[in-house]
C-alpha cells in the first residue's frame, strides 16, 4: 500500500488522465535564418527569410501561446554543462541542500515545498538571478531580498549556470525582438523594459512519484512574466492545454530545442492579441525528470499595461495598469506557503466591458 500525503492530492477535476495524447501541431520554429543575418529593425526592411520567421512566431503566439525553437544559437555544451550541474546538485545530501534553502525574505536558493494554487507540487527547485542586483528594488515592498545562495557542491555549479544564463538571455532578447516585430512594432520596442530585468532561472527536479494519477509536478498555471525559455530532458511530462478544445496534451521532448511560453505580461502588452498558455507537469512512478526554465521578466518598477500602439477606440485597453514588482512579490508569498485565498492573477486587472 502506498501512503498518500493529502498535501499533494489534486482535486479530481485537475488530476491527469492515465493516458495523455502526445502533442501534434505544437509549432516548431527553426531560427537558423537568425544565425546568418541580424534581426531587422522593422518588418518593412526584413529579408523574406526573416519575415517568414516573424510570421511563424506571430501564428504560434496567436494560436498557441507556446512553441518550440531549434537552431536557436545556444551552444549545446552550455546546455549540457548546466544539466549536469543540476543533476549533481539535486543528488547531494539533504543537509547540503538545506544549507541553501529559500526563506520568506529571500526567495532564492533551494526549496522543496512549493505550492501552485494551494496544492503542493511533487518537485524540488533551485532558483537564482543573474546578475544579482546590488540592491533589492524598493517596489518589492522593502521586505524582499534577492541574494543568490550558491552551494559548495558540486564544483563548478555556479560557473556552469552563469554561462547558461548568459547564452539563454541572448536567445530571450532575440525572441522578444521577433515578438515585437510580429506585433508590427519596431524591433527594440520592448527591450527598454528589461534594462533592470528581474529574470531568474529555476532548476526543477521531479522525483518518481508513487501516485502520479493524484499529484502533479507543477499544478496548472500560466507563467506570470514576459517569456519563458524552457529546457526539458528526454523524459517528458510537460502538458499544455490546447486552446482549440481545452484538452491537455503532452509536449514531446525534441533534442537540442527549447520550449517558449508566452507569459502573462506579453498577453497584457499585446492587449490579448497573444495569450499565455496554461500548462502543468505530470509526474511518473519510474523516472526522475529535470527541467530548467529561464523566466524573462522586466524591471520591478515596470507598470504593465496594454501598449499604446495596440489600443485605439475600436480596441480599447483590456487591462488596468499593475506594477510588476508588487505582483511578483504577492505571487511569491502565496507560492511559499499555503494560503486561504487564491493567488494574484492578471484577470484581477481586467477591465469590465
Ligand atoms: O518542468 C517543466 O517542464 C515546466 C515547469 C514550469 O512550468 C514552471 O516551472 O513554471
Ligand atoms: Fe510554468
Tab-separated table of C-alpha atoms and ligand atoms in Angstrom:
chain	number	residue	atom	x	y	z
A	1	UNK	CA	0.000	0.000	0.000
A	2	UNK	CA	1.307	3.420	-0.935
A	3	UNK	CA	0.722	6.038	1.680
A	4	UNK	CA	-0.737	9.137	0.084
A	5	UNK	CA	0.141	12.546	1.525
A	6	UNK	CA	-3.035	14.647	1.116
A	7	UNK	CA	-0.993	17.858	0.654
A	8	UNK	CA	-0.103	16.646	-2.861
A	9	UNK	CA	-3.509	15.450	-3.938
A	10	UNK	CA	-5.163	17.430	-6.729
A	11	UNK	CA	-8.924	17.969	-6.827
A	12	UNK	CA	-10.484	15.267	-9.066
A	13	UNK	CA	-11.082	17.684	-11.967
A	14	UNK	CA	-7.382	18.629	-12.069
A	15	UNK	CA	-5.884	15.146	-11.914
A	16	UNK	CA	-4.053	13.944	-15.017
A	17	UNK	CA	-5.743	11.296	-17.126
A	18	UNK	CA	-3.922	7.980	-17.264
A	19	UNK	CA	-3.065	8.477	-20.906
A	20	UNK	CA	-2.371	11.865	-22.390
A	21	UNK	CA	-2.215	12.468	-26.119
A	22	UNK	CA	1.234	13.367	-27.440
A	23	UNK	CA	1.101	16.824	-28.887
A	24	UNK	CA	0.808	17.168	-32.561
A	25	UNK	CA	0.750	20.582	-34.109
A	26	UNK	CA	2.720	22.492	-31.467
A	27	UNK	CA	4.759	24.790	-33.728
A	28	UNK	CA	8.487	24.075	-34.074
A	29	UNK	CA	10.274	27.173	-35.362
A	30	UNK	CA	13.686	26.933	-36.998
A	31	UNK	CA	15.682	30.021	-36.025
A	32	UNK	CA	18.639	29.277	-38.308
A	33	UNK	CA	17.970	32.341	-40.534
A	34	UNK	CA	18.911	34.458	-37.489
A	35	UNK	CA	22.292	32.746	-37.298
A	36	UNK	CA	23.013	34.027	-40.806
A	37	UNK	CA	21.606	37.553	-40.686
A	38	UNK	CA	20.655	40.025	-37.948
A	39	UNK	CA	17.070	40.666	-36.869
A	40	UNK	CA	15.689	43.546	-38.992
A	41	UNK	CA	14.825	46.833	-37.275
A	42	UNK	CA	11.318	46.736	-38.685
A	43	UNK	CA	9.190	44.414	-40.746
A	44	UNK	CA	9.363	46.581	-43.851
A	45	UNK	CA	13.116	46.092	-44.032
A	46	UNK	CA	13.076	42.333	-43.389
A	47	UNK	CA	14.510	39.769	-45.812
A	48	UNK	CA	11.955	37.176	-46.986
A	49	UNK	CA	13.651	34.591	-44.764
A	50	UNK	CA	13.454	36.783	-41.648
A	51	UNK	CA	9.884	37.833	-42.455
A	52	UNK	CA	8.930	34.155	-42.651
A	53	UNK	CA	10.329	33.527	-39.135
A	54	UNK	CA	8.391	36.532	-37.803
A	55	UNK	CA	5.222	35.212	-39.424
A	56	UNK	CA	5.728	31.817	-37.772
A	57	UNK	CA	6.255	33.493	-34.387
A	58	UNK	CA	3.076	35.543	-34.883
A	59	UNK	CA	0.991	32.472	-35.724
A	60	UNK	CA	2.429	30.436	-32.827
A	61	UNK	CA	1.803	33.215	-30.296
A	62	UNK	CA	-1.703	33.808	-31.592
A	63	UNK	CA	-2.831	30.217	-31.858
A	64	UNK	CA	-0.907	28.506	-29.046
A	65	UNK	CA	0.978	30.974	-26.816
A	66	UNK	CA	3.504	28.164	-26.885
A	67	UNK	CA	6.122	26.874	-29.335
A	68	UNK	CA	9.476	25.142	-29.626
A	69	UNK	CA	12.629	26.539	-31.236
A	70	UNK	CA	15.501	24.689	-32.905
A	71	UNK	CA	18.792	26.051	-34.284
A	72	UNK	CA	18.425	28.668	-31.569
A	73	UNK	CA	22.121	29.580	-31.241
A	74	UNK	CA	22.603	28.419	-27.615
A	75	UNK	CA	25.695	26.145	-27.669
A	76	UNK	CA	24.844	22.554	-26.796
A	77	UNK	CA	27.865	22.372	-24.458
A	78	UNK	CA	26.428	25.176	-22.313
A	79	UNK	CA	23.133	23.298	-22.020
A	80	UNK	CA	24.847	20.005	-21.209
A	81	UNK	CA	27.027	21.554	-18.520
A	82	UNK	CA	24.014	23.217	-16.879
A	83	UNK	CA	22.001	19.988	-16.994
A	84	UNK	CA	24.895	18.028	-15.440
A	85	UNK	CA	25.303	20.646	-12.680
A	86	UNK	CA	21.567	20.439	-11.989
A	87	UNK	CA	21.601	16.644	-11.613
A	88	UNK	CA	24.666	16.715	-9.381
A	89	UNK	CA	23.163	19.371	-7.102
A	90	UNK	CA	19.880	17.533	-6.591
A	91	UNK	CA	21.805	14.304	-5.924
A	92	UNK	CA	23.587	15.908	-2.965
A	93	UNK	CA	22.664	15.147	0.638
A	94	UNK	CA	19.524	16.771	2.098
A	95	UNK	CA	21.632	18.785	4.625
A	96	UNK	CA	23.672	20.165	1.767
A	97	UNK	CA	20.534	21.351	0.005
A	98	UNK	CA	19.022	22.743	3.197
A	99	UNK	CA	22.086	24.924	3.672
A	100	UNK	CA	20.963	26.973	0.663
A	101	UNK	CA	17.252	26.797	1.418
A	102	UNK	CA	14.976	29.676	0.495
A	103	UNK	CA	13.378	31.833	3.202
A	104	UNK	CA	10.344	34.043	3.181
A	105	UNK	CA	12.522	37.185	2.956
A	106	UNK	CA	14.857	35.848	0.250
A	107	UNK	CA	13.105	33.610	-2.291
A	108	UNK	CA	16.346	32.393	-3.930
A	109	UNK	CA	18.019	29.026	-3.385
A	110	UNK	CA	16.676	25.545	-2.727
A	111	UNK	CA	13.044	24.750	-1.967
A	112	UNK	CA	11.109	21.501	-1.774
A	113	UNK	CA	7.700	22.651	-0.644
A	114	UNK	CA	6.258	24.905	-3.325
A	115	UNK	CA	2.505	25.155	-3.783
A	116	UNK	CA	0.693	26.009	-7.018
A	117	UNK	CA	-2.882	27.106	-6.384
A	118	UNK	CA	-2.625	25.798	-2.827
A	119	UNK	CA	-1.725	22.186	-3.669
A	120	UNK	CA	1.832	21.047	-3.055
A	121	UNK	CA	3.950	20.290	-6.149
A	122	UNK	CA	5.849	16.985	-6.440
A	123	UNK	CA	9.240	18.591	-7.059
A	124	UNK	CA	12.277	20.309	-5.618
A	125	UNK	CA	13.703	23.511	-7.098
A	126	UNK	CA	16.729	25.793	-7.008
A	127	UNK	CA	16.314	29.463	-8.040
A	128	UNK	CA	18.934	32.104	-8.825
A	129	UNK	CA	19.152	35.517	-10.503
A	130	UNK	CA	21.900	36.775	-12.800
A	131	UNK	CA	23.081	39.446	-12.455
A	132	UNK	CA	22.409	39.746	-8.756
A	133	UNK	CA	21.046	43.254	-8.112
A	134	UNK	CA	23.292	45.381	-5.863
A	135	UNK	CA	20.189	46.459	-4.026
A	136	UNK	CA	16.791	44.823	-3.984
A	137	UNK	CA	14.399	47.124	-5.839
A	138	UNK	CA	12.193	49.160	-3.480
A	139	UNK	CA	8.947	48.167	-5.170
A	140	UNK	CA	9.343	44.655	-3.855
A	141	UNK	CA	7.829	46.107	-0.718
A	142	UNK	CA	11.152	46.527	1.058
A	143	UNK	CA	10.727	43.131	2.680
A	144	UNK	CA	12.161	41.014	-0.144
A	145	UNK	CA	15.883	40.393	-0.656
A	146	UNK	CA	17.301	38.956	-3.865
A	147	UNK	CA	20.571	37.350	-2.921
A	148	UNK	CA	21.833	34.182	-4.571
A	149	UNK	CA	22.678	31.242	-2.355
A	150	UNK	CA	25.345	29.173	-4.101
A	151	UNK	CA	26.023	25.665	-2.771
A	152	UNK	CA	29.577	24.438	-2.113
A	153	UNK	CA	28.933	21.326	-4.181
A	154	UNK	CA	29.079	20.313	-6.954
A	155	UNK	CA	32.243	22.015	-8.066
A	156	UNK	CA	31.725	24.427	-10.967
A	157	UNK	CA	27.946	24.642	-10.330
A	158	UNK	CA	27.821	28.427	-10.274
A	159	UNK	CA	30.072	28.831	-13.332
A	160	UNK	CA	28.039	26.359	-15.405
A	161	UNK	CA	24.789	28.112	-14.551
A	162	UNK	CA	26.102	31.634	-15.082
A	163	UNK	CA	27.337	30.574	-18.517
A	164	UNK	CA	23.977	29.003	-19.310
A	165	UNK	CA	22.201	32.158	-18.189
A	166	UNK	CA	24.337	34.321	-20.463
A	167	UNK	CA	23.551	32.221	-23.522
A	168	UNK	CA	19.848	31.825	-22.843
A	169	UNK	CA	19.457	35.533	-22.160
A	170	UNK	CA	20.725	36.269	-25.681
A	171	UNK	CA	18.040	33.967	-27.048
A	172	UNK	CA	15.429	35.679	-24.859
A	173	UNK	CA	16.238	39.080	-26.382
A	174	UNK	CA	16.085	37.621	-29.901
A	175	UNK	CA	12.644	36.193	-29.200
A	176	UNK	CA	11.482	39.434	-27.609
A	177	UNK	CA	12.519	41.301	-30.757
A	178	UNK	CA	10.797	38.777	-33.022
A	179	UNK	CA	7.651	39.141	-30.929
A	180	UNK	CA	7.833	42.947	-31.179
A	181	UNK	CA	8.138	42.671	-34.984
A	182	UNK	CA	5.300	40.165	-35.054
A	183	UNK	CA	3.068	42.796	-33.412
A	184	UNK	CA	4.139	45.263	-36.095
A	185	UNK	CA	6.264	47.211	-33.630
A	186	UNK	CA	9.892	48.275	-34.067
A	187	UNK	CA	12.430	45.526	-33.254
A	188	UNK	CA	13.583	47.116	-29.967
A	189	UNK	CA	10.193	48.367	-28.766
A	190	UNK	CA	10.118	46.084	-25.719
A	191	UNK	CA	13.833	45.966	-24.853
A	192	UNK	CA	13.770	49.020	-22.566
A	193	UNK	CA	11.543	47.218	-20.059
A	194	UNK	CA	14.400	44.765	-19.439
A	195	UNK	CA	17.177	47.272	-18.616
A	196	UNK	CA	16.960	46.254	-14.940
A	197	UNK	CA	15.399	42.879	-15.592
A	198	UNK	CA	14.213	40.637	-12.754
A	199	UNK	CA	14.663	37.431	-14.734
A	200	UNK	CA	15.560	34.279	-12.870
A	201	UNK	CA	16.449	30.689	-13.592
A	202	UNK	CA	14.900	27.729	-11.870
A	203	UNK	CA	16.225	24.186	-11.714
A	204	UNK	CA	13.347	21.710	-11.405
A	205	UNK	CA	13.721	18.121	-10.237
A	206	UNK	CA	10.657	15.874	-10.296
A	207	UNK	CA	11.453	12.633	-8.436
A	208	UNK	CA	9.488	9.473	-9.277
A	209	UNK	CA	6.059	9.697	-7.656
A	210	UNK	CA	4.221	6.640	-6.260
A	211	UNK	CA	0.811	8.166	-7.097
A	212	UNK	CA	1.214	10.004	-10.420
A	213	UNK	CA	-2.517	9.877	-11.056
A	214	UNK	CA	-3.237	12.022	-7.973
A	215	UNK	CA	-0.348	14.503	-7.816
A	216	UNK	CA	1.324	16.898	-10.270
A	217	UNK	CA	4.944	18.061	-10.576
A	218	UNK	CA	3.626	21.577	-11.067
A	219	UNK	CA	-0.078	22.311	-10.881
A	220	UNK	CA	-1.833	24.025	-13.796
A	221	UNK	CA	-0.708	27.638	-14.177
A	222	UNK	CA	0.348	30.339	-16.595
A	223	UNK	CA	3.774	31.937	-16.324
A	224	UNK	CA	3.405	35.449	-14.914
A	225	UNK	CA	6.428	37.086	-16.569
A	226	UNK	CA	7.060	38.091	-20.177
A	227	UNK	CA	8.513	34.948	-21.727
A	228	UNK	CA	9.776	31.572	-20.512
A	229	UNK	CA	12.566	29.657	-22.216
A	230	UNK	CA	12.479	26.084	-21.039
A	231	UNK	CA	14.935	23.245	-21.348
A	232	UNK	CA	13.453	19.814	-20.606
A	233	UNK	CA	15.247	16.469	-20.560
A	234	UNK	CA	14.147	13.449	-22.622
A	235	UNK	CA	11.668	12.036	-20.045
A	236	UNK	CA	8.647	14.184	-20.885
A	237	UNK	CA	5.809	15.287	-18.620
A	238	UNK	CA	5.073	18.877	-19.608
A	239	UNK	CA	1.417	19.196	-20.593
A	240	UNK	CA	-0.106	22.191	-22.328
A	241	UNK	CA	-3.799	22.970	-22.556
A	242	UNK	CA	-4.734	23.116	-26.209
A	243	UNK	CA	-6.733	26.246	-26.869
A	244	UNK	CA	-8.898	24.816	-29.634
A	245	UNK	CA	-10.577	22.177	-27.433
A	246	UNK	CA	-9.285	22.631	-23.864
A	247	UNK	CA	-7.618	19.185	-23.930
A	248	UNK	CA	-4.318	18.602	-22.070
A	249	UNK	CA	-1.603	17.369	-24.412
A	250	UNK	CA	1.958	16.226	-23.755
A	251	UNK	CA	4.856	18.230	-25.241
A	252	UNK	CA	7.195	15.708	-26.834
A	253	UNK	CA	10.834	16.415	-25.973
A	254	UNK	CA	12.913	17.350	-29.037
A	255	UNK	CA	16.680	17.063	-28.545
A	256	UNK	CA	18.511	20.384	-28.507
A	257	UNK	CA	15.384	22.521	-28.551
A	258	UNK	CA	13.769	24.993	-26.181
A	259	UNK	CA	10.116	25.430	-25.345
A	260	UNK	CA	8.911	29.017	-25.382
A	261	UNK	CA	5.915	30.158	-23.338
A	262	UNK	CA	4.238	33.480	-23.861
A	263	UNK	CA	3.771	34.852	-20.334
A	264	UNK	CA	1.015	36.988	-18.851
A	265	UNK	CA	2.955	40.229	-19.384
A	266	UNK	CA	3.057	39.728	-23.162
A	267	UNK	CA	-0.629	38.938	-23.041
A	268	UNK	CA	-1.272	42.299	-21.353
A	269	UNK	CA	1.180	44.292	-23.529
A	270	UNK	CA	-0.439	42.815	-26.649
A	271	UNK	CA	-3.930	43.579	-25.289
A	272	UNK	CA	-4.898	39.899	-25.737
A	273	UNK	CA	-3.649	39.533	-29.319
A	274	UNK	CA	-1.445	36.896	-27.736
A	275	UNK	CA	-2.482	34.773	-24.785
A	276	UNK	CA	-0.339	32.940	-22.257
A	277	UNK	CA	-0.856	29.183	-22.339
A	278	UNK	CA	-1.943	27.159	-19.330
A	279	UNK	CA	0.443	24.300	-18.599
A	280	UNK	CA	1.355	21.810	-15.880
A	281	UNK	CA	3.807	18.989	-15.241
A	282	UNK	CA	2.708	15.378	-14.881
A	283	UNK	CA	4.970	13.002	-12.955
A	284	UNK	CA	5.604	9.294	-13.358
A	285	UNK	CA	6.386	6.461	-10.976
A	286	UNK	CA	9.689	5.394	-12.521
A	287	UNK	CA	11.870	8.194	-13.741
A	288	UNK	CA	13.352	11.371	-12.364
A	289	UNK	CA	12.720	14.332	-14.642
A	290	UNK	CA	14.752	17.539	-14.836
A	291	UNK	CA	13.955	20.882	-16.462
A	292	UNK	CA	15.386	24.406	-16.449
A	293	UNK	CA	13.091	27.356	-17.117
A	294	UNK	CA	14.534	30.843	-17.663
A	295	UNK	CA	11.847	33.343	-16.660
A	296	UNK	CA	12.416	36.530	-18.651
A	297	UNK	CA	10.954	39.309	-16.524
A	298	UNK	CA	11.062	43.118	-16.834
A	299	UNK	CA	12.361	45.602	-14.242
A	300	UNK	CA	10.462	45.543	-10.963
A	301	UNK	CA	9.364	49.181	-11.442
A	302	UNK	CA	7.621	48.331	-14.739
A	303	UNK	CA	3.967	49.290	-14.787
A	304	UNK	CA	2.421	46.709	-17.067
A	305	UNK	CA	-0.447	47.792	-19.352
A	306	UNK	CA	-1.504	47.330	-22.978
A	307	UNK	CA	0.945	49.088	-25.341
A	308	UNK	CA	-0.390	52.386	-26.666
A	309	UNK	CA	0.257	51.367	-30.270
A	310	UNK	CA	-2.041	48.382	-29.849
A	311	UNK	CA	-5.079	50.148	-28.419
A	312	UNK	CA	-7.500	52.570	-30.013
A	313	UNK	CA	-11.173	53.430	-29.813
A	314	UNK	CA	-12.302	50.273	-31.521
A	315	UNK	CA	-9.887	48.149	-29.496
A	316	UNK	CA	-9.718	49.717	-26.019
A	317	UNK	CA	-7.296	48.605	-23.286
A	318	UNK	CA	-8.479	45.334	-21.783
A	319	UNK	CA	-6.357	45.725	-18.610
A	320	UNK	CA	-5.652	48.331	-15.982
A	321	UNK	CA	-2.041	49.051	-15.194
A	322	UNK	CA	-0.329	46.987	-12.491
A	323	UNK	CA	3.140	47.105	-11.021
A	324	UNK	CA	5.304	44.075	-11.829
A	325	UNK	CA	7.376	44.192	-8.617
A	326	UNK	CA	4.296	44.171	-6.419
A	327	UNK	CA	2.636	41.475	-8.489
A	328	UNK	CA	5.721	39.260	-8.280
A	329	UNK	CA	6.071	39.702	-4.529
A	330	UNK	CA	2.407	38.867	-3.930
A	331	UNK	CA	2.699	35.744	-6.089
A	332	UNK	CA	5.888	34.603	-4.326
A	333	UNK	CA	4.282	34.889	-0.924
A	334	UNK	CA	1.441	32.614	-1.975
A	335	UNK	CA	3.777	30.012	-3.506
A	336	UNK	CA	5.813	29.941	-0.318
A	337	UNK	CA	3.033	28.688	1.859
A	338	UNK	CA	-0.483	27.500	1.627
A	339	UNK	CA	-2.873	30.426	1.823
A	340	UNK	CA	-6.600	30.606	2.249
A	341	UNK	CA	-7.018	32.861	-0.767
A	342	UNK	CA	-6.370	32.407	-4.483
A	343	UNK	CA	-3.048	33.880	-5.652
A	344	UNK	CA	-2.890	37.043	-7.735
A	345	UNK	CA	-3.697	36.732	-11.471
A	346	UNK	CA	-3.825	39.176	-14.394
A	347	UNK	CA	-7.564	38.808	-14.722
A	348	UNK	CA	-7.832	40.753	-11.468
A	349	UNK	CA	-6.734	43.754	-13.570
A	350	UNK	CA	-9.066	43.091	-16.478
A	351	UNK	CA	-11.370	45.937	-17.444
A	352	UNK	CA	-15.056	45.177	-17.364
A	353	UNK	CA	-16.575	45.868	-20.786
B	1	LIG	O1	9.222	21.464	-15.834
B	1	LIG	C1	8.600	21.913	-16.777
B	1	LIG	O2	8.592	21.352	-17.880
B	1	LIG	C2	7.803	23.184	-16.657
B	1	LIG	C3	7.929	23.879	-15.340
B	1	LIG	C4	7.059	25.088	-15.243
B	1	LIG	O3	6.058	25.219	-15.902
B	1	LIG	C5	7.437	26.171	-14.324
B	1	LIG	O4	8.375	25.968	-13.518
B	1	LIG	O5	6.809	27.258	-14.410
B	2	LIG	FE1	5.402	27.314	-15.973
